[in-house]
Short mmCIF file of C-alpha atoms (C1' of nucleotides) and ligand atoms in Angstrom, two decimals:
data_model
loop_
_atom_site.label_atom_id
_atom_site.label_comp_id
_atom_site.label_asym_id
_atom_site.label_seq_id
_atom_site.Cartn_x
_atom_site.Cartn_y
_atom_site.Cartn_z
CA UNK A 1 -13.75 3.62 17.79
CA UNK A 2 -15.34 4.50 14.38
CA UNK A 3 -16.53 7.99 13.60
CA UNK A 4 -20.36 8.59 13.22
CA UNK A 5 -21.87 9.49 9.44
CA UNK A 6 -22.21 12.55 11.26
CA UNK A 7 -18.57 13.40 12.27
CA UNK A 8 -17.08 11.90 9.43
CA UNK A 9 -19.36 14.29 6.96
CA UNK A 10 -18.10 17.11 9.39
CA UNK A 11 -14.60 16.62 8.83
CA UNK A 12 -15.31 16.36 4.57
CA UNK A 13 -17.27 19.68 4.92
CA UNK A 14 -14.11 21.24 7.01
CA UNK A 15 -11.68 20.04 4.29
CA UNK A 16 -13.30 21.02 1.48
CA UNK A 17 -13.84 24.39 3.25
CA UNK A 18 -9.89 24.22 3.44
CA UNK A 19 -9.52 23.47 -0.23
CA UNK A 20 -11.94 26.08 -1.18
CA UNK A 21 -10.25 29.20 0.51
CA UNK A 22 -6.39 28.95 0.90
CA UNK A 23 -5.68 25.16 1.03
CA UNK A 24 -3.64 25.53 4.67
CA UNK A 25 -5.81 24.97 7.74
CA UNK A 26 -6.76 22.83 10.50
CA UNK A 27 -9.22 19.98 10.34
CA UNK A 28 -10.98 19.30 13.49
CA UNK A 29 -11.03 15.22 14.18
CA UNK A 30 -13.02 14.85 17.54
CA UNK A 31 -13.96 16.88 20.60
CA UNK A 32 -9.76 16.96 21.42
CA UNK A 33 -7.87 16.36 18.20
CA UNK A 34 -7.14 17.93 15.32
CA UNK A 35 -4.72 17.84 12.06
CA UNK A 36 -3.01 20.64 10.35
CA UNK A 37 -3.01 20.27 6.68
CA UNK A 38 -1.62 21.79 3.94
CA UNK A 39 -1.72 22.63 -0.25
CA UNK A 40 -5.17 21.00 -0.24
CA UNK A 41 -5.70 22.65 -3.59
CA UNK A 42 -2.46 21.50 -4.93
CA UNK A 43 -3.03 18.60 -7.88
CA UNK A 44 -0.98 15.65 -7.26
CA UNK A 45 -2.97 13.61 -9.98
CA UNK A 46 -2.56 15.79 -13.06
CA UNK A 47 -4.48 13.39 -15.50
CA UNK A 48 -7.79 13.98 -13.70
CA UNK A 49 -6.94 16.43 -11.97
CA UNK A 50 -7.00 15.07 -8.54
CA UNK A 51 -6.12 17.40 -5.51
CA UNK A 52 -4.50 16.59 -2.34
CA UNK A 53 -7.96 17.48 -0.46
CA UNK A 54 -10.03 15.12 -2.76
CA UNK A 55 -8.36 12.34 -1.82
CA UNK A 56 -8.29 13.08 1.93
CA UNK A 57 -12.12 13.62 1.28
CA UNK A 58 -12.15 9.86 -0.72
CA UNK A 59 -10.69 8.34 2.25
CA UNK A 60 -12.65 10.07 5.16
CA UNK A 61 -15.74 8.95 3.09
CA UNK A 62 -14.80 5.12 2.77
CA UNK A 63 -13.70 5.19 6.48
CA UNK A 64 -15.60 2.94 7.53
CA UNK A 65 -14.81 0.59 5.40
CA UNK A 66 -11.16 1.30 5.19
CA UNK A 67 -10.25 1.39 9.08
CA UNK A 68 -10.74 -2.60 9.40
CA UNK A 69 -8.29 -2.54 6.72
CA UNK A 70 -5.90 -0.69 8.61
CA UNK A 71 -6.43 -1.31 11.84
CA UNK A 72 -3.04 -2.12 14.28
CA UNK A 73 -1.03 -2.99 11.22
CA UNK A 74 2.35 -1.14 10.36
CA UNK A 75 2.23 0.93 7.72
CA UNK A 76 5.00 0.87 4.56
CA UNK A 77 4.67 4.32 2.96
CA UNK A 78 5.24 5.47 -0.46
CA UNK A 79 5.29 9.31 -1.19
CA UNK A 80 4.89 11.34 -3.65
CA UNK A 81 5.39 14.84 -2.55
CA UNK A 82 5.39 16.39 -6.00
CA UNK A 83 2.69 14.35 -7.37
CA UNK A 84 1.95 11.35 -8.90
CA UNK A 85 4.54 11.68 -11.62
CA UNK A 86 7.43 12.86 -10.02
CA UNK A 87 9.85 11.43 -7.55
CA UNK A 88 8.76 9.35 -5.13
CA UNK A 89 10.38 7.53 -1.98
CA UNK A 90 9.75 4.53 0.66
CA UNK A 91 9.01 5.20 4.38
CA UNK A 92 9.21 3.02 6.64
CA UNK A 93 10.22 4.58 9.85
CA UNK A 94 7.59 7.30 11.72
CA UNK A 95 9.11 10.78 11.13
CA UNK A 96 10.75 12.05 13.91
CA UNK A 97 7.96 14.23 15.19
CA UNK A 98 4.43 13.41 13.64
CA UNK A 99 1.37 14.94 15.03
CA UNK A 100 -0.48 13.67 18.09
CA UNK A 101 -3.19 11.85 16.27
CA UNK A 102 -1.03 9.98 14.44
CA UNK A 103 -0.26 6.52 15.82
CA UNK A 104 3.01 5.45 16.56
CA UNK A 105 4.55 2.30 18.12
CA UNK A 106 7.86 0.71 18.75
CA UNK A 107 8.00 -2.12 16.56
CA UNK A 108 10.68 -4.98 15.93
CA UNK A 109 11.56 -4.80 12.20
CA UNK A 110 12.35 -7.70 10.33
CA UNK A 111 15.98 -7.38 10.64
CA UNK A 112 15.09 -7.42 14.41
CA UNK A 113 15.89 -3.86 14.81
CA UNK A 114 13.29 -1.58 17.61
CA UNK A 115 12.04 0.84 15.35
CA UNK A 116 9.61 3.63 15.47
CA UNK A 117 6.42 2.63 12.71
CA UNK A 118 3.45 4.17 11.76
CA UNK A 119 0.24 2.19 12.77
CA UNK A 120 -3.19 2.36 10.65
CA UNK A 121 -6.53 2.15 11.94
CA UNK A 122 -7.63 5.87 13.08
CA UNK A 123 -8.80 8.59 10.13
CA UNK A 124 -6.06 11.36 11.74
CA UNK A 125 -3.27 8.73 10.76
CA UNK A 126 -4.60 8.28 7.46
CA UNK A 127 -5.06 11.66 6.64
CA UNK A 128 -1.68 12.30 7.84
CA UNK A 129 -0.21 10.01 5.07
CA UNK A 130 -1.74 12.03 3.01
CA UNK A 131 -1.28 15.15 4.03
CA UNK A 132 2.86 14.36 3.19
CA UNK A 133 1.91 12.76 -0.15
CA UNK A 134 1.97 8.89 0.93
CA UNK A 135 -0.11 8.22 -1.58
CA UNK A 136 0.30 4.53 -0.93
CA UNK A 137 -0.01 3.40 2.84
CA UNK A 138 0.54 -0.25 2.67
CA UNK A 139 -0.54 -2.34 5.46
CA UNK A 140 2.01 -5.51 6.66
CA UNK A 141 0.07 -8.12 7.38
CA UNK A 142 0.32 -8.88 11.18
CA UNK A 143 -1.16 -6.65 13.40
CA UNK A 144 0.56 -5.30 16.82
CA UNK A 145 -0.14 -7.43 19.78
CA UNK A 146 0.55 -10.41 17.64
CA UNK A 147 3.31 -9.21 15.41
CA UNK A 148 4.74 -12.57 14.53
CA UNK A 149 0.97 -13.99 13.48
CA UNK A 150 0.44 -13.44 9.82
CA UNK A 151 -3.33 -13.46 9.38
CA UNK A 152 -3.93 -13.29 5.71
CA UNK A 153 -1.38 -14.69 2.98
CA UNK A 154 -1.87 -13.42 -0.87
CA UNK A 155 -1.67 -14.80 -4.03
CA UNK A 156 -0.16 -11.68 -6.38
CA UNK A 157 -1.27 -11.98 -10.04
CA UNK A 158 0.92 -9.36 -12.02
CA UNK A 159 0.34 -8.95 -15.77
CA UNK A 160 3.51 -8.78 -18.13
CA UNK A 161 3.69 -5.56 -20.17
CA UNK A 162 1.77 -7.03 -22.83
CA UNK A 163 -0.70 -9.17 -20.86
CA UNK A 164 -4.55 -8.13 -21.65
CA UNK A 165 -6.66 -8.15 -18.36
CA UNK A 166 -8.42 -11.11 -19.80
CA UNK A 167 -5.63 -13.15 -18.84
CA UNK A 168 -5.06 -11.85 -15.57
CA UNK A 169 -8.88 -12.89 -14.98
CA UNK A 170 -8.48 -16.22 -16.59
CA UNK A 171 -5.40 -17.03 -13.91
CA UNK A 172 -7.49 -15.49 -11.13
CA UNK A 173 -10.23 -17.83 -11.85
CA UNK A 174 -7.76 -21.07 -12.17
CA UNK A 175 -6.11 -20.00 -8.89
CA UNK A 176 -9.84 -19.69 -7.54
CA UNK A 177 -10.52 -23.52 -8.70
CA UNK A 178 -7.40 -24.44 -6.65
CA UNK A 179 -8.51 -22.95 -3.58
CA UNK A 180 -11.88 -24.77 -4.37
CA UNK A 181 -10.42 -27.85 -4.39
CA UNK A 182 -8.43 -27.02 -1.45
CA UNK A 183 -11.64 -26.19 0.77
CA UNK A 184 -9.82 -23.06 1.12
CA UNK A 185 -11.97 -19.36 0.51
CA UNK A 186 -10.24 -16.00 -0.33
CA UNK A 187 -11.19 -12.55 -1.01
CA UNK A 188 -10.13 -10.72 -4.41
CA UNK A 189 -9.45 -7.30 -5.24
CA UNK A 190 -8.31 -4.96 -8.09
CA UNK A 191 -4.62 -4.51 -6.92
CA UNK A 192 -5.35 -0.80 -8.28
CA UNK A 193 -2.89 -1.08 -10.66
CA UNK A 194 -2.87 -3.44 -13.52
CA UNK A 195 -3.27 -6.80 -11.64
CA UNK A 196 -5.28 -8.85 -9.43
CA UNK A 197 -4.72 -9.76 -5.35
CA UNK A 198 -6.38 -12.78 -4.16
CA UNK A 199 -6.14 -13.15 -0.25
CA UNK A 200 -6.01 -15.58 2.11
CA UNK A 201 -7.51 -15.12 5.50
CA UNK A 202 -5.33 -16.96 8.06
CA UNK A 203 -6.29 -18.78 11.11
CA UNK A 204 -5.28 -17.63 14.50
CA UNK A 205 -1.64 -17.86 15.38
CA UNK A 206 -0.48 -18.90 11.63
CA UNK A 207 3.38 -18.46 11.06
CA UNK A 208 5.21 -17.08 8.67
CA UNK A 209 5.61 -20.53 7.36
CA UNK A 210 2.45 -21.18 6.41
CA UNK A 211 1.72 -17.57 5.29
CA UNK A 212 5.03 -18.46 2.61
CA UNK A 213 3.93 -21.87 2.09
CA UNK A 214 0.65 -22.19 0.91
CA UNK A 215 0.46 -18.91 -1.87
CA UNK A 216 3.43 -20.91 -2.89
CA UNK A 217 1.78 -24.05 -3.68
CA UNK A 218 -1.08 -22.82 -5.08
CA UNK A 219 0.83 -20.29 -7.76
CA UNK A 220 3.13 -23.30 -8.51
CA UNK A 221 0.25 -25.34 -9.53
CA UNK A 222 -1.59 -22.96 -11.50
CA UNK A 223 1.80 -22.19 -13.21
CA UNK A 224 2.24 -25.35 -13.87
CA UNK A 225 -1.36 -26.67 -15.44
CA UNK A 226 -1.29 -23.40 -17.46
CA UNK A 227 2.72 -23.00 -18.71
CA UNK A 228 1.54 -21.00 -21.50
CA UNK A 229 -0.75 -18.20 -19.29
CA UNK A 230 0.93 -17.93 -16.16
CA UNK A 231 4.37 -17.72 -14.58
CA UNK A 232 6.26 -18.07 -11.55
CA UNK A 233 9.93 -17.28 -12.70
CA UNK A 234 11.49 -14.34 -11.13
CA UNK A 235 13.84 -13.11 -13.92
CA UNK A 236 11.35 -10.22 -16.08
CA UNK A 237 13.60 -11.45 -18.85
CA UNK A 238 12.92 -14.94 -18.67
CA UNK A 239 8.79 -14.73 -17.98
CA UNK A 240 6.98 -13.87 -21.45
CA UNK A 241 5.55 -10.31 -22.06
CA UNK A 242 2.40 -11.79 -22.05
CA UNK A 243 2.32 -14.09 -19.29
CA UNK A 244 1.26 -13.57 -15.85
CA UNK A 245 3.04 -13.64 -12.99
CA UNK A 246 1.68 -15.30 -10.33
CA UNK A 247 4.08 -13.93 -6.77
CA UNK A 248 4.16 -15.84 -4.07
CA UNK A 249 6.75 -13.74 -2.73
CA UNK A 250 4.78 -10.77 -1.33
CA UNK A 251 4.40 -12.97 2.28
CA UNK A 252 7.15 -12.16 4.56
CA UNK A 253 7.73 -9.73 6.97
CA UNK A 254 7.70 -6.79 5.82
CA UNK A 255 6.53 -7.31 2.81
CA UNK A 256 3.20 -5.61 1.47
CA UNK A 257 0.26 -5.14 -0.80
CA UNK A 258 -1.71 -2.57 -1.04
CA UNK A 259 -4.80 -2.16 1.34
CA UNK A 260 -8.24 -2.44 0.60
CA UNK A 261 -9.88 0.53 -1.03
CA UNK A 262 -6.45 2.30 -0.66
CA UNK A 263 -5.68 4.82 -3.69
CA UNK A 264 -3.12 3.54 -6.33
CA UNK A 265 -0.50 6.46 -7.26
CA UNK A 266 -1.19 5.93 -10.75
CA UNK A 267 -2.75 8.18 -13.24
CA UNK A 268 -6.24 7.44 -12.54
CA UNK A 269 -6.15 7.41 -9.08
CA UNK A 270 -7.47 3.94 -8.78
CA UNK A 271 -8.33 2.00 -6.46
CA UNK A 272 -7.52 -1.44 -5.04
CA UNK A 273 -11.48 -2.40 -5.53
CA UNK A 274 -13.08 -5.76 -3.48
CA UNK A 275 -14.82 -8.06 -6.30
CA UNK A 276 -17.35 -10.84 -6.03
CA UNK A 277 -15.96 -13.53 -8.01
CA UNK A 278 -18.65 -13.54 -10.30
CA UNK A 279 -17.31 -9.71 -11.35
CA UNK A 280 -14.38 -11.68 -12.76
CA UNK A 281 -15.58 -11.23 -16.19
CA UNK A 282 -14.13 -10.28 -20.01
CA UNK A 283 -15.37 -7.02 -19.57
CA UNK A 284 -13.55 -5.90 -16.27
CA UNK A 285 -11.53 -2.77 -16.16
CA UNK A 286 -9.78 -2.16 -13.27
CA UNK A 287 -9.29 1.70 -14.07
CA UNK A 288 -12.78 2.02 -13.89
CA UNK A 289 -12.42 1.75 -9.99
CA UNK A 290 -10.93 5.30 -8.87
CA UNK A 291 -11.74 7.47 -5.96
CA UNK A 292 -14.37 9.32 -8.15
CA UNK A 293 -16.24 6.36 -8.49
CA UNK A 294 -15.60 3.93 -5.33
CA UNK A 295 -18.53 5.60 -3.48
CA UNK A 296 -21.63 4.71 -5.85
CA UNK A 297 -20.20 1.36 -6.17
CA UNK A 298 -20.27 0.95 -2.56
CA UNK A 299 -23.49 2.17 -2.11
CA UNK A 300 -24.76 -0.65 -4.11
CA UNK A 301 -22.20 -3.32 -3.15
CA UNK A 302 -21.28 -2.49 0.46
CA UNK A 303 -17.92 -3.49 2.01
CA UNK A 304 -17.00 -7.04 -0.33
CA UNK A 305 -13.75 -7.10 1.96
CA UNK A 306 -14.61 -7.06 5.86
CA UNK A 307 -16.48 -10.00 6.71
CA UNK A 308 -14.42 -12.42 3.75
CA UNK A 309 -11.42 -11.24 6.29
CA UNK A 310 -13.19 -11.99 9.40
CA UNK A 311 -13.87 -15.77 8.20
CA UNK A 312 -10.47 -17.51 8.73
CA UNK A 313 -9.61 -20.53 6.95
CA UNK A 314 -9.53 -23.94 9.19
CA UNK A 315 -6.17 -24.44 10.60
CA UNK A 316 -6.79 -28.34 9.77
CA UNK A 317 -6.26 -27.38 5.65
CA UNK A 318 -4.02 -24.69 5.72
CA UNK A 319 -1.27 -25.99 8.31
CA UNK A 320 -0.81 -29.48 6.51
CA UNK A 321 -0.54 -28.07 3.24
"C1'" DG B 1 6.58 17.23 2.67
"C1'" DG B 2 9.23 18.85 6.90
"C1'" DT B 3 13.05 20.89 9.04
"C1'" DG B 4 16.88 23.74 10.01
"C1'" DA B 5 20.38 27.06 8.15
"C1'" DT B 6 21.22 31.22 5.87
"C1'" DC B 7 20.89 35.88 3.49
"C1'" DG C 1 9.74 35.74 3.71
"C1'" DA C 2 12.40 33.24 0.15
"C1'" DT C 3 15.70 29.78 -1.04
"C1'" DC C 4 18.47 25.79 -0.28
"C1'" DA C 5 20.37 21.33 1.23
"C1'" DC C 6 19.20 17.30 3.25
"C1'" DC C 7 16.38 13.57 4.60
"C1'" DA C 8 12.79 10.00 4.01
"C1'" DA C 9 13.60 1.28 2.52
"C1'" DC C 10 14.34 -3.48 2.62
"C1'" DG C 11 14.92 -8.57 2.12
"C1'" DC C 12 15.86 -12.31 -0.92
"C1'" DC C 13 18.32 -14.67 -4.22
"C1'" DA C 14 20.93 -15.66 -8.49
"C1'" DC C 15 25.27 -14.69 -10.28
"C1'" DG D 1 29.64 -7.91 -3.21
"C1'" DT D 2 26.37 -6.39 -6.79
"C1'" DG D 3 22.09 -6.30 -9.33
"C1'" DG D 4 17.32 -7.54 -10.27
"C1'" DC D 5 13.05 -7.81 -8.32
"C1'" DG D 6 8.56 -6.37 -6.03
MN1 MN E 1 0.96 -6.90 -7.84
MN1 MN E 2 4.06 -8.61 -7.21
#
DNA sequence: GGTGATC
DNA sequence: GATCACCAACGCCAC
DNA sequence: GTGGCG
């Protein structure tokens, strides 16, 4: 169930009413639920100068577009309770008593263990992460009801130190040609940070196999046609400053990227931005995507994400790779 | 950030 | 009411 | 076992 315009501009005018007078409140959801929030005033990206209510208002603006995103998969959380710059810590257990609209399910972790995880896909859950400073809110990438059924695999481009963006683009495009030539299609993003995420929508009932196998592949080839851009060795010491490395790794359970049009807890407060390929140009900047900006873009663009994800790849290609 | 203990 | 201590991940792999 | 890695 997706909130109307309506509703959703209801619960940006509540929480900017919130901000405005002490920053504690409550934020009405529907007809029956309802978050308590708190410090909405309180900057957690200094830089810009980003409050705690701005980027709940970001996210219950790109709702729409963020909830397919989100939707049944555990969450991995990162927080930040003192902002951006301080301290942070993983979270991957629900707290012990979270709110009623948050969503909450017993779920097997990878070590096999039944534990108690935080599920995306409704607006009170996301605001919740944000409400305790999980600035990052990274989707796994099975959903429940088929939790052993990867149905996307990534290809993780991740620029050395010294790497110019150029180069990350230039990979991006050679791993593109592979997937070409493959008969394979992908989505790609702005990781938010400094790299590139190129993803692989999965057929129905995939396995974790194939989800491991085929990134694999394709980041091996790439590294090897192009020795002196791109990488695939583990060891930072061993890669090149300036070379990019292309992870395969980021595919088992578990493991994460960041979601869709999810905020980046970097200085900016980016955003992990859906390109066209044809974006993939010199002139990219990825820090050009924040939450101050995401909305005009969107207007113009609409959601680049959604229906790529929707359009599996044939079993036929990606199972006898 | 949330909670429970303590002065 | 203010302050404080404590809590909040994980799997893989090379060595 | 410990450390590096994301
Ligand atoms: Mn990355
Ligand atoms: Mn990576």
């Amino acid at each position: 169930m997706t909130p109307s315009a309506a509703a959703l501009r209801k619960i940006t005018d509540q929480l900017q009413a919130v901000e405005a007078e002490s920053g504690d409140g409550v934020i009405q959801l529907g007809r029956d639920s309802s978050l308590k929030v708190s410090n909405l005033a309180k900057v957690f990206f200094p830089k810009p100068g980003i409050t705690k209510g701005e980027v709940m208002r970001y996210y219950t603006s790109v709702w729409p577009y963020l909830r397919t995103v989100l939707a049944d998969r555990p969450l991995s959380l990162k927080r930040f309770p003192d902002g951006v710059a301080g301290k942070f810590f993983f979270q991957q257990k629900a707290p012990p008593n979270p709110p009623d609209v948050v969503r909450v399910e017993s779920i097997k972790s990878p070590a096999g263990e039944i534990q108690e995880r935080i599920i995306g896909g409704t607006l009170g859950t996301t605001l919740y992460c944000t409400q305790i400073g999980a600035f990052e809110c990274n989707p796994w990438n099975v959903r429940v009801g088929s939790l052993s059924d990867p149905d996307f695999t990534v290809i993780d481009l991740d620029p050395g130190p010294k790497s110019p963006f150029a180069r990350v683009i230039e990979v991006a495009l050679w791993v593109k040609e592979a997937l070409d030539h493959l008969g394979l299609h992908a989505g790609v993003k702005t990781s938010g940070a400094t790299g590139i995420h190129i993803v692989i929508p999965l057929p129905p009932k995939s396995t974790d196999a194939v989800a491991e196998r085929v990134p694999r592949l394709i980041a091996e080839a790439v590294a090897g046609a192009h020795p002196q851009s791109a990488t695939v060795v583990r060891p930072i010491s061993k890669r090149g400053s300036s070379k990019i490395y292309v992870d395969f790794g980021q595919n088992a359970r578990g493991k994460t990227i960041a979601a869709a049009y999810g905020v980046r807890a970097r200085p900016e407060a980016s955003v992990s931005t859906p390109l066209r390929w044809d974006e993939l140009t010199p002139g990219l900047d990825p820090r050009d995507f924040t939450i101050r900006t995401l909305a005009a873009r969107l207007e113009t663009v609409g959601d680049l994400w959604g229906p790529i994800m929707k359009r599996p790849n044939p079993a036929r290609i990606v199972t006898t790779l």
